[in-house]
Coordinates of C-alpha atoms in Angstrom, one line a residue:
Chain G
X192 CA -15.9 -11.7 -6.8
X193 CA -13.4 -13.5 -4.7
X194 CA -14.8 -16.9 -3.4
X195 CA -12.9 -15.6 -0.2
X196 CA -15.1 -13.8 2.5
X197 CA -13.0 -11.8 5.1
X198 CA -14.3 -10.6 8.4
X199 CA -15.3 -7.5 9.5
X200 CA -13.0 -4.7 10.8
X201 CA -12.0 -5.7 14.3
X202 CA -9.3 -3.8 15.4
X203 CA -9.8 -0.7 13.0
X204 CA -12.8 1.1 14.4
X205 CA -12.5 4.8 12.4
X206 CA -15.8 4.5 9.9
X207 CA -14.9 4.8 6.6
X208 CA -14.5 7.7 4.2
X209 CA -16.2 7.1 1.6
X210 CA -19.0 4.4 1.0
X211 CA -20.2 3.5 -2.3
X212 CA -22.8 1.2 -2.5
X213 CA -24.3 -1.0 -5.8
X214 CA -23.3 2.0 -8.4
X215 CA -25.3 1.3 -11.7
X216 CA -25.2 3.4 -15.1
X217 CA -26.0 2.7 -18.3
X218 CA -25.1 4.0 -21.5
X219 CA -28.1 3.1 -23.8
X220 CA -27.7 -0.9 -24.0
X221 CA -24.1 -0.7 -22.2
X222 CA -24.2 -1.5 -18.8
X223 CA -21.1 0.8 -17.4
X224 CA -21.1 0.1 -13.7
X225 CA -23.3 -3.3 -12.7
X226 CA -23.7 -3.1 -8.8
X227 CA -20.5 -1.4 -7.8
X228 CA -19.5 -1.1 -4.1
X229 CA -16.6 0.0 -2.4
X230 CA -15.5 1.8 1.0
X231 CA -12.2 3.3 1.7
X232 CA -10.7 4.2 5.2
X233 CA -9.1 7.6 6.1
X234 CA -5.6 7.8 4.9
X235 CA -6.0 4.9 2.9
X236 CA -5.1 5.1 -1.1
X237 CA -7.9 2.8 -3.0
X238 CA -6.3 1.9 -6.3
X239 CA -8.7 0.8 -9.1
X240 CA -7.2 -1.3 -12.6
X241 CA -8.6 -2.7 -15.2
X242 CA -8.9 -2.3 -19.3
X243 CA -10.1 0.1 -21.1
X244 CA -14.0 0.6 -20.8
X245 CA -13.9 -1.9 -17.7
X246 CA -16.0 1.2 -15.9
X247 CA -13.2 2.7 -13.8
X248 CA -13.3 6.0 -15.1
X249 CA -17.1 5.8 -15.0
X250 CA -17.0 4.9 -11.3
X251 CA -14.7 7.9 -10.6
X252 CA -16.9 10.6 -11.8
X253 CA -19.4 9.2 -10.2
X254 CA -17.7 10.0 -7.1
X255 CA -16.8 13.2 -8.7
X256 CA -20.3 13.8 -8.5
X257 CA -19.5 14.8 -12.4
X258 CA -21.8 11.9 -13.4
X259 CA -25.3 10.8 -12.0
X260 CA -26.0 7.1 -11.7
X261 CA -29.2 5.2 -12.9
X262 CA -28.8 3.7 -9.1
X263 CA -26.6 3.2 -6.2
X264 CA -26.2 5.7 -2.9
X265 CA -22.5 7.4 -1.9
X266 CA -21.8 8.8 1.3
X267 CA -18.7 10.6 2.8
X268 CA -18.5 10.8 6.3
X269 CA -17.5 14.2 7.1
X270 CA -19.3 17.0 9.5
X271 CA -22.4 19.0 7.5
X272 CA -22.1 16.0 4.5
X273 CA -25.7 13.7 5.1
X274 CA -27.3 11.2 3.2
X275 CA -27.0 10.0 -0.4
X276 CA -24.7 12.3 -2.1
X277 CA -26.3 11.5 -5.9
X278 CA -29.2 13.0 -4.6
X279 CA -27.7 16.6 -3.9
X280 CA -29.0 19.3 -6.2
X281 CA -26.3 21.0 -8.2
X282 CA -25.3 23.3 -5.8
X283 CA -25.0 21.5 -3.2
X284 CA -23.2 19.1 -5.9
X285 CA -20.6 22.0 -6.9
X286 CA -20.1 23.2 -3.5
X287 CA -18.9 19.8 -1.9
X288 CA -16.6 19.1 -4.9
X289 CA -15.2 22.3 -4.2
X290 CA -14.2 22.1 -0.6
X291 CA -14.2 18.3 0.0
X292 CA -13.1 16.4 -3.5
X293 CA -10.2 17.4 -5.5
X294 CA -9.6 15.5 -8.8
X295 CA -6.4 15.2 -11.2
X296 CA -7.9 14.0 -14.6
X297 CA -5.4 12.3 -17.2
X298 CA -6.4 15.0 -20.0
X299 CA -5.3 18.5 -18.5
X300 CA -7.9 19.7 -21.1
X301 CA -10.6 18.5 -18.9
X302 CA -9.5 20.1 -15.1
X303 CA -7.8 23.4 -15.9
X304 CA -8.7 26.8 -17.9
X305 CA -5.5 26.5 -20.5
X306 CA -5.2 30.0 -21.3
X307 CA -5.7 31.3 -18.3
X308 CA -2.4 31.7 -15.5
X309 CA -1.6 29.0 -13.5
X310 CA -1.7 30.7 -10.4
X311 CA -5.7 31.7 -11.5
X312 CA -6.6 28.3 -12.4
X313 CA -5.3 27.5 -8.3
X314 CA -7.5 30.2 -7.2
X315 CA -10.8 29.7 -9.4
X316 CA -11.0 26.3 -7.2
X317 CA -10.8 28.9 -3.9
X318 CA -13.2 31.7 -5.3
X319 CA -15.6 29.2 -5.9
X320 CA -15.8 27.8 -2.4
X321 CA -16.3 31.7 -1.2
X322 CA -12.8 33.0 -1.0
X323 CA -12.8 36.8 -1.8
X324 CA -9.6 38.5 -1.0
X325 CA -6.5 38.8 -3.3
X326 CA -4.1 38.5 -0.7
X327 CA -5.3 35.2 0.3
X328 CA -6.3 33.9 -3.0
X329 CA -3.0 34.4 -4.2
X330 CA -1.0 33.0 -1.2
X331 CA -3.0 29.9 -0.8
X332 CA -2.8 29.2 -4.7
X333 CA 1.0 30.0 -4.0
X334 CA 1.1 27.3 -1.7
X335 CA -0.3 24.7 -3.3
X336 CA 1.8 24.9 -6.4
X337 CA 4.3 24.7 -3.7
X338 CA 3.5 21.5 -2.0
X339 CA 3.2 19.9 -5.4
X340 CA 6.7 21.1 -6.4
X341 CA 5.6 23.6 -9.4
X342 CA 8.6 26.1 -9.9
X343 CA 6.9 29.5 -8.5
X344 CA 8.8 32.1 -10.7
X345 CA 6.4 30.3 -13.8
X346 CA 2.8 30.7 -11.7
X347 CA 1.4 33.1 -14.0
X348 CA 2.1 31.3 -16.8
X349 CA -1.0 29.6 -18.8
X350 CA -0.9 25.5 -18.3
X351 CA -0.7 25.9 -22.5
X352 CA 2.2 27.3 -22.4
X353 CA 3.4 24.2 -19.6
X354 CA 5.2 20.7 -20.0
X355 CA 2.4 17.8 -19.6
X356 CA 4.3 17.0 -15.9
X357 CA 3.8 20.8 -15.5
X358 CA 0.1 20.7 -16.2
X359 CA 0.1 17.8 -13.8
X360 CA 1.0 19.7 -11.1
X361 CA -1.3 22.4 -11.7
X362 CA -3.8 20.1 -11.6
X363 CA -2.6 18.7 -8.4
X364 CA -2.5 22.3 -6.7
X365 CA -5.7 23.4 -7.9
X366 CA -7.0 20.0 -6.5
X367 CA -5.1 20.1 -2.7
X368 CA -5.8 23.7 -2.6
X369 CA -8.7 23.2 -0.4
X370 CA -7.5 20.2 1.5
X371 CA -10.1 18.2 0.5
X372 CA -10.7 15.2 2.2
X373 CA -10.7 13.0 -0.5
X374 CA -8.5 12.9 -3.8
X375 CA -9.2 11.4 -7.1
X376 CA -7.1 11.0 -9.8
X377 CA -7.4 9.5 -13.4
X378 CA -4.4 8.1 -14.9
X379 CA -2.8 11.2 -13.3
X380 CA 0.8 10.0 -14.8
X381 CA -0.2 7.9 -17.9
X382 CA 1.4 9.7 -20.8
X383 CA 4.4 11.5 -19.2
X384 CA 7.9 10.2 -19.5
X385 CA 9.1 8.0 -16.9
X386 CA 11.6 11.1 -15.1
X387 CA 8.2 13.2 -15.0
X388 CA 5.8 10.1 -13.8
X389 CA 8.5 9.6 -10.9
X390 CA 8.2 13.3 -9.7
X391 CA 4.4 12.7 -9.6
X392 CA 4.5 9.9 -8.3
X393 CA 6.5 10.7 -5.3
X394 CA 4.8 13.8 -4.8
X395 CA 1.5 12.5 -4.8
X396 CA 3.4 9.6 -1.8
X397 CA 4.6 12.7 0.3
X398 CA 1.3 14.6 -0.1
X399 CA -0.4 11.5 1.0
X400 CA 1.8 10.9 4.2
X401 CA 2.2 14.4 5.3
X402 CA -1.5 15.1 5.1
X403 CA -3.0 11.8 5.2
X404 CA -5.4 12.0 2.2
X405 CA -8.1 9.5 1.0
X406 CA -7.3 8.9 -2.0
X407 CA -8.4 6.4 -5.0
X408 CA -6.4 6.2 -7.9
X409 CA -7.9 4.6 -11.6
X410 CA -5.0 3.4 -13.2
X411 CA -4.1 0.8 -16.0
X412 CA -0.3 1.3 -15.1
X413 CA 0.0 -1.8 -12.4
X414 CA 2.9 -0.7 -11.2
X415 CA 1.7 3.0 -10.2
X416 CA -0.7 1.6 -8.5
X417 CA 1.0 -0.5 -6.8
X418 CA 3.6 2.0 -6.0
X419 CA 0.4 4.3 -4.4
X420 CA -2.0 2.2 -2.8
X421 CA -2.7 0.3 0.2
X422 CA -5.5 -1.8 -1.4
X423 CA -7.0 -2.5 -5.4
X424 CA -10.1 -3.2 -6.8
X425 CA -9.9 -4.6 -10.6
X426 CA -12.9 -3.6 -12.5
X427 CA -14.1 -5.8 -15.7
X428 CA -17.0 -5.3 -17.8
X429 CA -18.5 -2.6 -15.4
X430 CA -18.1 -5.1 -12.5
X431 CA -15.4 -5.7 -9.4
X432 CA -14.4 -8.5 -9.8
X433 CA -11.4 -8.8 -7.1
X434 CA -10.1 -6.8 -4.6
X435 CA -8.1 -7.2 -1.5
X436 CA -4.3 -5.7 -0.2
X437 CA -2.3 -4.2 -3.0
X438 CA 0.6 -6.8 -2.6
X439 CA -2.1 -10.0 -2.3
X440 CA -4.1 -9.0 -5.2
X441 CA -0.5 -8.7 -7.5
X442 CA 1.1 -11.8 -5.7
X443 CA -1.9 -14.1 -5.3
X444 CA -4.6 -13.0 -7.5
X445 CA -7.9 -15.1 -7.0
X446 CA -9.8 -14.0 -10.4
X447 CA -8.8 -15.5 -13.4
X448 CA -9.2 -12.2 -15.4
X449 CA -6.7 -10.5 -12.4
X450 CA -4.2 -13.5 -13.1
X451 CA -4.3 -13.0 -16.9
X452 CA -3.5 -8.7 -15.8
X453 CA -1.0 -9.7 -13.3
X454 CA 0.5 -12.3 -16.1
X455 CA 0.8 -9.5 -18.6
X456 CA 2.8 -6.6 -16.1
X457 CA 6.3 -5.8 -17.6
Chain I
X87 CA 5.7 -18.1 27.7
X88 CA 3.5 -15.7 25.9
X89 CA 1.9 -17.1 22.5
X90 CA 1.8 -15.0 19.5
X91 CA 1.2 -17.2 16.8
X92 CA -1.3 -19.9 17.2
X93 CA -1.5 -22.0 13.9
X94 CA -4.6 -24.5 12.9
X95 CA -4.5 -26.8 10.3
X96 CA -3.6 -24.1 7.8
X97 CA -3.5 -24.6 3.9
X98 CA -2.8 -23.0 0.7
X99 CA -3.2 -23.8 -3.1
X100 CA -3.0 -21.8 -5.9
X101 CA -5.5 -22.0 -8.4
X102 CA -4.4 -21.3 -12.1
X103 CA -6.6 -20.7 -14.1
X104 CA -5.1 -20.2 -17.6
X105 CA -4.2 -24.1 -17.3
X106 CA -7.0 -25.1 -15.8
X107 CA -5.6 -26.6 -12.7
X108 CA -4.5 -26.0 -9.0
X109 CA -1.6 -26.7 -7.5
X110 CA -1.3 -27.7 -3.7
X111 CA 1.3 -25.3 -1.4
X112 CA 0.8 -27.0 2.0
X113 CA -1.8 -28.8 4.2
X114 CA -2.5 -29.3 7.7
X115 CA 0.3 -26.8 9.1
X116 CA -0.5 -26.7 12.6
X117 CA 1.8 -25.0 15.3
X118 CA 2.3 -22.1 18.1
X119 CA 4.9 -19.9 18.2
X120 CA 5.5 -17.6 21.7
X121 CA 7.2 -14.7 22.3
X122 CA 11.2 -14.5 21.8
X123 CA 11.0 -18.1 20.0
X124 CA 12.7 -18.7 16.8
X125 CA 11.3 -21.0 14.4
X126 CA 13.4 -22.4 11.0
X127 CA 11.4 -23.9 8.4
X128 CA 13.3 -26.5 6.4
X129 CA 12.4 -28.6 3.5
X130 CA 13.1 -29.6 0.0
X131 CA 12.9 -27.0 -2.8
X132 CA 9.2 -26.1 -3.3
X133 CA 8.1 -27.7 -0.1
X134 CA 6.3 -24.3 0.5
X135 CA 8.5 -22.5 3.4
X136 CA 8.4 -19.0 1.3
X137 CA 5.0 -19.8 0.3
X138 CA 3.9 -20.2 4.4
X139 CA 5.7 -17.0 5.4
X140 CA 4.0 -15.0 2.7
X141 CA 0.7 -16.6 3.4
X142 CA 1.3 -15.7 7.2
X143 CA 2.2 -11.8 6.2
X144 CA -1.3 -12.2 3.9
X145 CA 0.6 -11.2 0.8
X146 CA -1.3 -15.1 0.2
X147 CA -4.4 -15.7 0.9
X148 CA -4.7 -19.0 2.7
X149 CA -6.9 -21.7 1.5
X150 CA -8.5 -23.0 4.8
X151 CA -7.3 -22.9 8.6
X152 CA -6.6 -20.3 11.0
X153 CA -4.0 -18.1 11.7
X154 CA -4.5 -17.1 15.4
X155 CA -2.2 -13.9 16.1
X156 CA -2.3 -12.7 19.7
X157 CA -1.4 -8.7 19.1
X158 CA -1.5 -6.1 21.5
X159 CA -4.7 -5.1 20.4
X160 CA -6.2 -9.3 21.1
X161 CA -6.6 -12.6 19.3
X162 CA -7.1 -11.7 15.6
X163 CA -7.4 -14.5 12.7
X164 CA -4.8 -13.7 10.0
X165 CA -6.6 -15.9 7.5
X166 CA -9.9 -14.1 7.8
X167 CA -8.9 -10.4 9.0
X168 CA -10.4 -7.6 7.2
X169 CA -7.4 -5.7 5.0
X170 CA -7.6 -2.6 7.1
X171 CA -7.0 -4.9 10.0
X172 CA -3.9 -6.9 8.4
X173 CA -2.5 -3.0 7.4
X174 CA -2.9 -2.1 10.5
X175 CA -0.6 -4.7 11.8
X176 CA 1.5 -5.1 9.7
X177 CA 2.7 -0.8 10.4
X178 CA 3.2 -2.0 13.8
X179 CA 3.1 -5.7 15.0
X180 CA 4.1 -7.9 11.6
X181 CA 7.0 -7.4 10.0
X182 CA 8.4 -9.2 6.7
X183 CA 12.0 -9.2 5.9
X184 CA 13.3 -10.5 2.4
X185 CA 16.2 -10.1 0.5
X186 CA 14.7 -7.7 -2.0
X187 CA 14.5 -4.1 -1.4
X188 CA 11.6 -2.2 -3.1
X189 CA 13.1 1.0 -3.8
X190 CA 10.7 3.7 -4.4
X191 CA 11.7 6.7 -7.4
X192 CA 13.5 9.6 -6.1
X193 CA 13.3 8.7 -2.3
X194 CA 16.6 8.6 -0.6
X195 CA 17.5 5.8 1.3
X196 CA 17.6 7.1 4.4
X197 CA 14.2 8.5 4.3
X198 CA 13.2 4.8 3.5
X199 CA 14.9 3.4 6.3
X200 CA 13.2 6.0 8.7
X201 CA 9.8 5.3 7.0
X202 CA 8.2 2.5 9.2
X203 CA 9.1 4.9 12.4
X204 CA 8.0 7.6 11.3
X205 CA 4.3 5.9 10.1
X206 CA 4.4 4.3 13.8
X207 CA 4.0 8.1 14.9
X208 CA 7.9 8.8 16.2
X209 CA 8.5 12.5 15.4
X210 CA 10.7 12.8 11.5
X211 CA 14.0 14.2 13.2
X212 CA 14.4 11.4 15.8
X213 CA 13.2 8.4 12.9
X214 CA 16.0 10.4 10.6
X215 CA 18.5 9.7 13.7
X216 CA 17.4 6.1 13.9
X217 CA 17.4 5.6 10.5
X218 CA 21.4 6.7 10.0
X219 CA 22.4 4.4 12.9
X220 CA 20.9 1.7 11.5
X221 CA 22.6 2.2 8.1
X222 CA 25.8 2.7 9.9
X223 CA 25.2 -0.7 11.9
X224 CA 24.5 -2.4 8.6
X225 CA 27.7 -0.9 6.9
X226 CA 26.1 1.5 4.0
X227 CA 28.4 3.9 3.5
X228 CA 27.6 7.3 4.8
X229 CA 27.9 8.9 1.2
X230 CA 24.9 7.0 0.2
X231 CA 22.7 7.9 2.8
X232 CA 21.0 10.7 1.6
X233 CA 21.4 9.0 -2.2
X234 CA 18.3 7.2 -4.2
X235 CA 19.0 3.5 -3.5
X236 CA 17.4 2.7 -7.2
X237 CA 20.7 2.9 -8.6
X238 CA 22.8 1.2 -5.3
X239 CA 24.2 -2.3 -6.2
X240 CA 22.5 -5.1 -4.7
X241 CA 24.6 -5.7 -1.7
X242 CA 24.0 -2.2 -0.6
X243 CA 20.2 -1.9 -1.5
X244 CA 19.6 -5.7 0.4
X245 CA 21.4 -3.8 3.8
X246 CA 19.4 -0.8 3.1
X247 CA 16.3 -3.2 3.0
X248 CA 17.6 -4.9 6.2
X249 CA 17.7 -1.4 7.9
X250 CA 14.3 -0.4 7.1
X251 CA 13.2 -4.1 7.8
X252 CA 14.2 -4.4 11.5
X253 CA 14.4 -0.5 12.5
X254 CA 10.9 -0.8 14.4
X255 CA 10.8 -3.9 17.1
X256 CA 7.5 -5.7 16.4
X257 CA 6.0 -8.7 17.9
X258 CA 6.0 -11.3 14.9
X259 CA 9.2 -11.5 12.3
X260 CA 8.9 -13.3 8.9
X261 CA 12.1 -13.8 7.6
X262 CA 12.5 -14.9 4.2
X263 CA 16.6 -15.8 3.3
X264 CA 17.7 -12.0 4.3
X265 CA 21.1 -13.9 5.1
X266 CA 21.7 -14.4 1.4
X267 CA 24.7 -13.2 -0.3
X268 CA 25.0 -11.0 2.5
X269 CA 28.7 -9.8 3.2
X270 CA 29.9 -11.4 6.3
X271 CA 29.8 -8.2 8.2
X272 CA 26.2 -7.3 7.3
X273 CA 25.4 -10.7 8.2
X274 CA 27.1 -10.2 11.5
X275 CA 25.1 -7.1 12.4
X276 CA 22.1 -8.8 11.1
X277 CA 22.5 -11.4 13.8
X278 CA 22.7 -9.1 16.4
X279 CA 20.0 -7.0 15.5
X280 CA 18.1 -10.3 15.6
X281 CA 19.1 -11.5 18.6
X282 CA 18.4 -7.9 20.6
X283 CA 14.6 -8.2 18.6
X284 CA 14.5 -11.3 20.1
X285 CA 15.6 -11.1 23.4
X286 CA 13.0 -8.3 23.7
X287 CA 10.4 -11.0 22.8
X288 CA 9.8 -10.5 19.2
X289 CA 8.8 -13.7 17.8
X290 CA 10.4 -15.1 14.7
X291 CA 9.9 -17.5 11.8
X292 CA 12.8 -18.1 9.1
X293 CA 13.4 -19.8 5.6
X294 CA 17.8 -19.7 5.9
X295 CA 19.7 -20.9 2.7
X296 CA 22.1 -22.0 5.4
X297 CA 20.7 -22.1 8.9
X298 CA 24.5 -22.2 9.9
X299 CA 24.0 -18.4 10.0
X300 CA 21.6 -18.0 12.6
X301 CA 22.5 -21.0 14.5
X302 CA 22.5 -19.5 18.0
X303 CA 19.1 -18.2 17.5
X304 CA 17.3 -21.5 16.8
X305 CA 14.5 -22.8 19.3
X306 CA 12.7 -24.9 17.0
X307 CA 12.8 -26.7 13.5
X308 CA 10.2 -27.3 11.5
X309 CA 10.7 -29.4 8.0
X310 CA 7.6 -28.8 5.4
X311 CA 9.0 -31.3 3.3
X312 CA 5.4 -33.8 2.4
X313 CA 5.4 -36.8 4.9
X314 CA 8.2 -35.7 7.2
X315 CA 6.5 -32.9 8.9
X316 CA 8.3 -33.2 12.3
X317 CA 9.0 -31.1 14.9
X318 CA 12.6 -31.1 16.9
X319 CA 12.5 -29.4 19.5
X320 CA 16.2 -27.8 21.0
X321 CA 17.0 -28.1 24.5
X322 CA 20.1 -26.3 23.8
X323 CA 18.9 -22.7 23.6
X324 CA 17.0 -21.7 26.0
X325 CA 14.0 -19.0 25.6

C-alpha cells in the first residue's frame, strides 16, 4: 500500500455503493485475492490494472457474485439489499445480479447465448428478473440495444453471426437493460480494433453521465482506464497495492511496481 | 480580503524507485492566496513551479505540509483530502488549465467544452449555448464546432482546451503556461476571460513562459528558485 494515509470523506457524505472488505480466495496453494478492500461512490467509475493473474478478474466475479470467496464481506447499499452479500443463497445470488449488477465480460462466449437473437439474449436478462409480457420484453430489449448504439434492423440476428464490437454491445444492452446500479466490465474493449474500442468507449462515457452508473472497470489497457475512471486500484500478486485519483496514480505513482506500469504505457 | 488558499510548509519529492533514489521538488512553500489575487510563480528551469501547481490540483501527492483551501463547503486540507473529496472540488471549485487538451475519441468539441457545465448540473441546451460562445470568444472557427478535436491542429485544440478550461467560474485557478504559442488573439481573449474570472474573485496561481502576457493581472510574485524564495509584493494593482 501507499505510505500516504488520506482522511476521511469530509465534504462527500452519500455512503458508498459498494464496499468490499478483506476479499480472500485461494486456488489450491495460489493465493488469488490476499485481503482485498475497496469502496466505490455513486456515479463514480473504479478502474482496476494490473498483469495478468494479478487477481483483477478474480476480484470482479467476486463482485459478480459468480465466485465465492474463502473470506471477506460485500455490501451494496441499495433498498431490500442487507448484509454480507457472499452469504446470499443462490437465489437470492441470481436474483440481485439480475436486477442490480450488469456485467460486460471480455470473452462474448462467457455473457451471451451465441446462437440465439440478439434481441432474446436482451430479454433473457428481463425474463429472468420476472418480466412476462412480449410487448415489454421486446421494447425494453429494443431500448437497450439502442442506448448502446447497436443498429436495430440486425436485433434478431445471433451475436455469432455479429462483429466482436457488435457482440460488445450486446453485451452492454443485455447488461443496462435493467438499470442496474452497478456495472462491471472485464476488458470490455481489449481485442477490438482501435475505431471499434473508441465506439465503446464513448458509449460506455455517455451511459455513465446520462445515467450515472457505478461502475468498475478491470483493464490492463492504461489508457482505457484512464479514459473511464475517476479513481484506480493496481492489483499485484492478489494484493492492492496502490490506489488513489486516476490522473495521481498515472502522474505520481507511489508503488514501485505502479512506476515500473506507468514507465511501460505507450 | 477573503482567503482561499492557505499554504503551510508544503513539500514534494519524488521517489524513484527503479534507480534507487529520490529527488527533491520543493520545501517549506508557505503562503496565502485570497480571493481575486493573482499569484506568478517564477524560477529557474526545474525550480518546481509546474510541479507545485500539480501538487496543489493533487494530480501530486505532496510529501508533507498542508494545503488549507477555504471552499464553499469549509476549510478542507488538499494534502490529506479523501479523493472523493478532491473530485468533488475540482467539478466545481478547482480548476487546472494547461496548454494540452485531452481530447476524448469521437466527442465533438463543443460537447467538451460544454462538459464541466453540464456535470456542475446547468441543463445540456443552455451548457451547449455557453459552450459555442466560448469557442467563438476564443476564435475556433464555427465549422469545427460540432467536429472531433482529435484531429484539430494544436493551436485550435489548445483554444478549445482554454474554452472548456475557464467556461465554469470557480474559486481557485491553476494555470500552467496556457499563454504558450497562443495566437495573439486567443491570447487576448484569454486575458479577458481572466480578468472577468478574477474580478469576480476567482483566485489565481500561474507558471507564464513570459509573464509580459498577463502583466495587468499580477498581485504577487513568487520565485521558487532554491535560496531566493522571496516574495514582492505589487502596490501597483490593486485587488
Amino acid at each position: 500500500m501507499t505510505v500516504v494515509t488520506l482522511n476521511a470523506p469530509q465534504f462527500v457524505d452519500t455512503k458508498p455503493l459498494l464496499t468490499a472488505r478483506n476479499v480472500c480466495k485461494s486456488y489450491g496453494d495460489v493465493r488469488a485475492l490476499r485481503d482485498v478492500s475497496a469502496v466505490v461512490y455513486p456515479g463514480e467509475v473504479l478502474g482496476i490494472v494490473g498483469e495478468s493473474g494479478s487477481g483483477k478478474s478474480t476480484f470482479l466475479r467476486c463482485l459478480n457474485l459468480e465466485e465465492v470467496p474463502d473470506a471477506g464481506s460485500y455490501s451494496l447499499d441499495l433498498p431490500d439489499v442487507q448484509g454480507n452479500l457472499f452469504d446470499l443463497d443462490r437465489y437470492a445470488r441470481r436474483m440481485l445480479c439480475a436486477t442490480q449488477i450488469g456485467i460486460v465480460y471480455q470473452n462474448p462466449h462467457l455473457g451471451l447465448l451465441m446462437n440465439h437473437s440478439s434481441s432474446g439474449n436482451v430479454a433473457e436478462r428481463l425474463l429472468v428478473a420476472g418480466e412476462r409480457s412480449f410487448d415489454v420484453l421486446r421494447d425494453k430489449a429494443r431500448d437497450a440495444l439502442d442506448a448502446s448504439e447497436f443498429p436495430l434492423e440486425r436485433m434478431d440476428a445471433p451475436p455469432s453471426e455479429l462483429s466482436g464490437g457488435m457482440q460488445q454491445r450486446v453485451q452492454l444492452a443485455k447488461a443496462i437493460a435493467l438499470e442496474p446500479a452497478l456495472l462491471l466490465l472485464d476488458e470490455p474493449t481489449t481485442g477490438l480494433d482501435v475505431s471499434v474500442q473508441a465506439l465503446v468507449l464513448d458509449t460506455l462515457k455517455r451511459l455513465q453521465q446520462e445515467r450515472q452508473i457505478t461502475m468498475v472497470i478491470v483493464s490492463h489497457d492504461l489508457g482505457v482506464i484512464q479514459t473511464l475512471s475517476d479513481r484506480v486500484m493496481v492489483m499485484r500478486h492478489g494484493q492492492v497495492v496502490e490506489q488513489g485519483l486516476v490522473d495521481q496514480v498515472f502522474q505520481d505513482p507511489q508503488h514501485s511496481y505502479t512506476q515500473q506500469l506507468v514507465h511501460a504505457k505507450l | 480580503m477573503t482567503l482561499v488558499l492557505d499554504i503551510r510548509d508544503l513539500d514534494k519529492g519524488f521517489t524513484m524507485h527503479h534507480l534507487g533514489t529520490k529527488m527533491a521538488a520543493f520545501a517549506g512553500i508557505s503562503f496565502q492566496l485570497h480571493a481575486g489575487e493573482f499569484l506568478l510563480l517564477k524560477g529557474r528551469n526545474g525550480a518546481g513551479k509546474s510541479t507545485l501547481l500539480r501538487t496543489l490540483y493533487r494530480s501530486y501527492l505532496p510529501g508533507s505540509g498542508e494545503i488549507l483551501f477555504h471552499s464553499s463547503h469549509g476549510v478542507i486540507d488538499l494534502a490529506r483530502a479523501a479523493d472523493v473529496d478532491v473530485s468533488f472540488l475540482r467539478k466545481t471549485e478547482v480548476g487546472f488549465v494547461t496548454q494540452f487538451l485531452t481530447a476524448r475519441p469521437r466527442v465533438s468539441a463543443e460537447a467538451l467544452v460544454a462538459e464541466p457545465l453540464r456535470l456542475s448540473g446547468v441543463a445540456a441546451g443552455e451548457a451547449l449555448e455557453e459552450a459555442r460562445h466560448w469557442l467563438d470568444a476564443f476564435g475556433v472557427k464555427r465549422a469545427l464546432w460540432a467536429a472531433y478535436p482529435t484531429t484539430f491542429s494544436g493551436g485550435e485544440q489548445q483554444k478549445v482546451n482554454l474554452a472548456r478550461a475557464l467556461i465554469l467560474p470557480q474559486r481557485l485557478l491553476l494555470l500552467d503556461e496556457p499563454t504558450a504559442s497562443l495566437d495573439a488573439s486567443a491570447r487576448a481573449a484569454l486575458i479577458d476571460r481572466l480578468a472577468e474570472l478574477k474580478a469576480k474573485g476567482t483566485a489565481m496561481i500561474g507558471v507564464f513562459h513570459h509573464p509580459g502576457d498577463v502583466a495587468q493581472l499580477i498581485n504577487r510574485e513568487i520565485d521558487l528558485t532554491p535560496e531566493t524564495q522571496s516574495q514582492e509584493e505589487r502596490e501597483d494593482v490593486v485587488v
